[in-house]
Amino acid sequence: QVQLVESGGGLVQAGGSLRLSCAVSGSIFSVSVGAMGWYRQAPGKQRDLVAIITRGSITNYADSVKGRFTISRDNAKNTVYLQMDSLKPEDTAVYYCNANLNGLTRWGQGTQVSVSS
């Protein structure tokens, strides 16, 4: 069974940095990995797009993170990364990895990012 495994969340002070990783794991030999991305959901709010990257590395970012976050991917490792710099308390949320696998959307389990002021 193919799944997305996230890592890298944690607690950081405002202005600090974190790097999230998300890897496609399991029986991946016949899996076609398309666009990958990161979403986040704060308590009581909807899940929103943070950043997305195509297989050809075309990126798109939410306005709130432009200039602070960088999404990248390693196609050989079927892994997507989110480098988060200049973190703000309003970035606090559960961050979810998302990927198009064989035409289907899959989600990771989520990783908590907490930014203290």
PDB file of C-alpha atoms in Angstrom:
ATOM      1  CA  GLN A   1       0.000   0.000   0.000  1.00  0.00           C
ATOM      2  CA  VAL A   2       1.308   3.412  -0.975  1.00  0.00           C
ATOM      3  CA  GLN A   3       1.272   6.200   1.580  1.00  0.00           C
ATOM      4  CA  LEU A   4       2.725   9.622   2.259  1.00  0.00           C
ATOM      5  CA  VAL A   5       4.995   9.875   5.291  1.00  0.00           C
ATOM      6  CA  GLU A   6       5.664  13.333   6.705  1.00  0.00           C
ATOM      7  CA  SER A   7       8.347  14.531   9.080  1.00  0.00           C
ATOM      8  CA  GLY A   8       9.936  17.715  10.343  1.00  0.00           C
ATOM      9  CA  GLY A   9       7.246  19.509  12.320  1.00  0.00           C
ATOM     10  CA  GLY A  10       7.803  20.953  15.765  1.00  0.00           C
ATOM     11  CA  LEU A  11       7.857  24.030  17.962  1.00  0.00           C
ATOM     12  CA  VAL A  12       9.879  27.065  16.975  1.00  0.00           C
ATOM     13  CA  GLN A  13      10.077  30.701  17.984  1.00  0.00           C
ATOM     14  CA  ALA A  14       8.865  33.448  15.684  1.00  0.00           C
ATOM     15  CA  GLY A  15      11.504  34.231  13.092  1.00  0.00           C
ATOM     16  CA  GLY A  16      12.838  30.705  13.146  1.00  0.00           C
ATOM     17  CA  SER A  17      12.898  28.012  10.491  1.00  0.00           C
ATOM     18  CA  LEU A  18      11.641  24.479   9.973  1.00  0.00           C
ATOM     19  CA  ARG A  19      11.898  22.040   7.092  1.00  0.00           C
ATOM     20  CA  LEU A  20       9.131  19.573   6.380  1.00  0.00           C
ATOM     21  CA  SER A  21       9.606  16.434   4.323  1.00  0.00           C
ATOM     22  CA  CYS A  22       7.084  14.085   2.766  1.00  0.00           C
ATOM     23  CA  ALA A  23       8.036  10.837   1.091  1.00  0.00           C
ATOM     24  CA  VAL A  24       5.973   8.418  -0.950  1.00  0.00           C
ATOM     25  CA  SER A  25       6.478   5.027   0.651  1.00  0.00           C
ATOM     26  CA  GLY A  26       5.264   1.483   0.127  1.00  0.00           C
ATOM     27  CA  SER A  27       4.875  -0.360  -3.178  1.00  0.00           C
ATOM     28  CA  ILE A  28       5.913   2.543  -5.381  1.00  0.00           C
ATOM     29  CA  PHE A  29       7.365   0.709  -8.383  1.00  0.00           C
ATOM     30  CA  SER A  30       4.212   1.193 -10.462  1.00  0.00           C
ATOM     31  CA  VAL A  31       3.246   4.559  -9.021  1.00  0.00           C
ATOM     32  CA  SER A  32       3.248   7.696 -11.132  1.00  0.00           C
ATOM     33  CA  VAL A  33       3.832  10.696  -8.895  1.00  0.00           C
ATOM     34  CA  GLY A  34       2.406  13.930 -10.240  1.00  0.00           C
ATOM     35  CA  ALA A  35       2.008  17.240  -8.480  1.00  0.00           C
ATOM     36  CA  MET A  36       2.875  17.365  -4.797  1.00  0.00           C
ATOM     37  CA  GLY A  37       2.025  20.024  -2.282  1.00  0.00           C
ATOM     38  CA  TRP A  38       1.510  21.189   1.244  1.00  0.00           C
ATOM     39  CA  TYR A  39      -1.704  22.339   2.898  1.00  0.00           C
ATOM     40  CA  ARG A  40      -2.306  23.530   6.431  1.00  0.00           C
ATOM     41  CA  GLN A  41      -5.207  23.630   8.818  1.00  0.00           C
ATOM     42  CA  ALA A  42      -5.356  25.795  11.915  1.00  0.00           C
ATOM     43  CA  PRO A  43      -7.836  25.004  14.701  1.00  0.00           C
ATOM     44  CA  GLY A  44     -11.368  25.936  13.693  1.00  0.00           C
ATOM     45  CA  LYS A  45     -10.342  26.834  10.144  1.00  0.00           C
ATOM     46  CA  GLN A  46     -10.491  25.128   6.770  1.00  0.00           C
ATOM     47  CA  ARG A  47      -7.558  23.382   5.166  1.00  0.00           C
ATOM     48  CA  ASP A  48      -5.773  25.787   2.846  1.00  0.00           C
ATOM     49  CA  LEU A  49      -3.129  25.430   0.178  1.00  0.00           C
ATOM     50  CA  VAL A  50       0.369  26.514   1.226  1.00  0.00           C
ATOM     51  CA  ALA A  51       2.412  25.547  -1.813  1.00  0.00           C
ATOM     52  CA  ILE A  52       2.340  23.155  -4.710  1.00  0.00           C
ATOM     53  CA  ILE A  53       4.958  21.872  -7.149  1.00  0.00           C
ATOM     54  CA  THR A  54       4.502  19.986 -10.391  1.00  0.00           C
ATOM     55  CA  ARG A  55       6.692  17.119 -11.490  1.00  0.00           C
ATOM     56  CA  GLY A  56       8.492  19.631 -13.696  1.00  0.00           C
ATOM     57  CA  SER A  57       9.094  21.884 -10.651  1.00  0.00           C
ATOM     58  CA  ILE A  58       6.638  24.640 -11.495  1.00  0.00           C
ATOM     59  CA  THR A  59       5.601  26.129  -8.162  1.00  0.00           C
ATOM     60  CA  ASN A  60       2.727  28.117  -6.735  1.00  0.00           C
ATOM     61  CA  TYR A  61       2.432  29.635  -3.281  1.00  0.00           C
ATOM     62  CA  ALA A  62      -0.239  31.116  -1.076  1.00  0.00           C
ATOM     63  CA  ASP A  63       0.227  34.870  -0.821  1.00  0.00           C
ATOM     64  CA  SER A  64       0.721  34.595   2.941  1.00  0.00           C
ATOM     65  CA  VAL A  65       3.902  32.523   2.550  1.00  0.00           C
ATOM     66  CA  LYS A  66       5.479  33.987  -0.579  1.00  0.00           C
ATOM     67  CA  GLY A  67       9.068  34.996   0.051  1.00  0.00           C
ATOM     68  CA  ARG A  68       9.255  32.977   3.280  1.00  0.00           C
ATOM     69  CA  PHE A  69       8.522  29.373   2.263  1.00  0.00           C
ATOM     70  CA  THR A  70      10.147  27.339  -0.476  1.00  0.00           C
ATOM     71  CA  ILE A  71       8.782  24.103  -1.876  1.00  0.00           C
ATOM     72  CA  SER A  72      11.028  21.656  -3.690  1.00  0.00           C
ATOM     73  CA  ARG A  73      11.049  18.004  -4.674  1.00  0.00           C
ATOM     74  CA  ASP A  74      13.397  15.167  -5.438  1.00  0.00           C
ATOM     75  CA  ASN A  75      11.768  12.994  -8.085  1.00  0.00           C
ATOM     76  CA  ALA A  76      14.334  10.230  -7.649  1.00  0.00           C
ATOM     77  CA  LYS A  77      13.326   9.934  -3.995  1.00  0.00           C
ATOM     78  CA  ASN A  78       9.612  10.700  -4.547  1.00  0.00           C
ATOM     79  CA  THR A  79       9.937  13.304  -1.812  1.00  0.00           C
ATOM     80  CA  VAL A  80       8.669  16.849  -1.448  1.00  0.00           C
ATOM     81  CA  TYR A  81      10.101  19.416   0.954  1.00  0.00           C
ATOM     82  CA  LEU A  82       8.858  22.647   2.460  1.00  0.00           C
ATOM     83  CA  GLN A  83      11.498  25.009   3.791  1.00  0.00           C
ATOM     84  CA  MET A  84       9.825  27.487   6.107  1.00  0.00           C
ATOM     85  CA  ASP A  85      11.766  30.602   7.107  1.00  0.00           C
ATOM     86  CA  SER A  86      10.808  33.730   9.025  1.00  0.00           C
ATOM     87  CA  LEU A  87       8.020  31.809  10.703  1.00  0.00           C
ATOM     88  CA  LYS A  88       5.172  33.723  12.315  1.00  0.00           C
ATOM     89  CA  PRO A  89       2.696  32.694  15.021  1.00  0.00           C
ATOM     90  CA  GLU A  90      -0.033  32.700  12.376  1.00  0.00           C
ATOM     91  CA  ASP A  91       1.800  29.880  10.592  1.00  0.00           C
ATOM     92  CA  THR A  92       0.821  27.589  13.466  1.00  0.00           C
ATOM     93  CA  ALA A  93      -1.223  24.718  12.049  1.00  0.00           C
ATOM     94  CA  VAL A  94      -1.211  21.056  11.154  1.00  0.00           C
ATOM     95  CA  TYR A  95       0.598  20.747   7.836  1.00  0.00           C
ATOM     96  CA  TYR A  96      -0.558  18.052   5.426  1.00  0.00           C
ATOM     97  CA  CYS A  97       1.318  16.662   2.464  1.00  0.00           C
ATOM     98  CA  ASN A  98      -0.688  16.044  -0.686  1.00  0.00           C
ATOM     99  CA  ALA A  99       0.266  14.167  -3.829  1.00  0.00           C
ATOM    100  CA  ASN A 100      -1.262  12.954  -7.050  1.00  0.00           C
ATOM    101  CA  LEU A 101      -0.474   9.242  -7.224  1.00  0.00           C
ATOM    102  CA  ASN A 102      -1.636   7.426 -10.345  1.00  0.00           C
ATOM    103  CA  GLY A 103      -4.237  10.123 -10.855  1.00  0.00           C
ATOM    104  CA  LEU A 104      -5.606   9.899  -7.331  1.00  0.00           C
ATOM    105  CA  THR A 105      -5.139  12.441  -4.569  1.00  0.00           C
ATOM    106  CA  ARG A 106      -3.500  11.123  -1.440  1.00  0.00           C
ATOM    107  CA  TRP A 107      -2.924  12.848   1.896  1.00  0.00           C
ATOM    108  CA  GLY A 108      -0.339  12.410   4.596  1.00  0.00           C
ATOM    109  CA  GLN A 109      -1.240  12.079   8.259  1.00  0.00           C
ATOM    110  CA  GLY A 110      -0.277  15.648   9.080  1.00  0.00           C
ATOM    111  CA  THR A 111       2.504  17.161  11.162  1.00  0.00           C
ATOM    112  CA  GLN A 112       2.102  19.898  13.756  1.00  0.00           C
ATOM    113  CA  VAL A 113       3.955  23.177  13.341  1.00  0.00           C
ATOM    114  CA  SER A 114       3.750  25.564  16.279  1.00  0.00           C
ATOM    115  CA  VAL A 115       5.305  29.034  16.266  1.00  0.00           C
ATOM    116  CA  SER A 116       5.587  30.897  19.540  1.00  0.00           C
ATOM    117  CA  SER A 117       5.709  34.677  19.768  1.00  0.00           C
TER     118      SER A 117
END
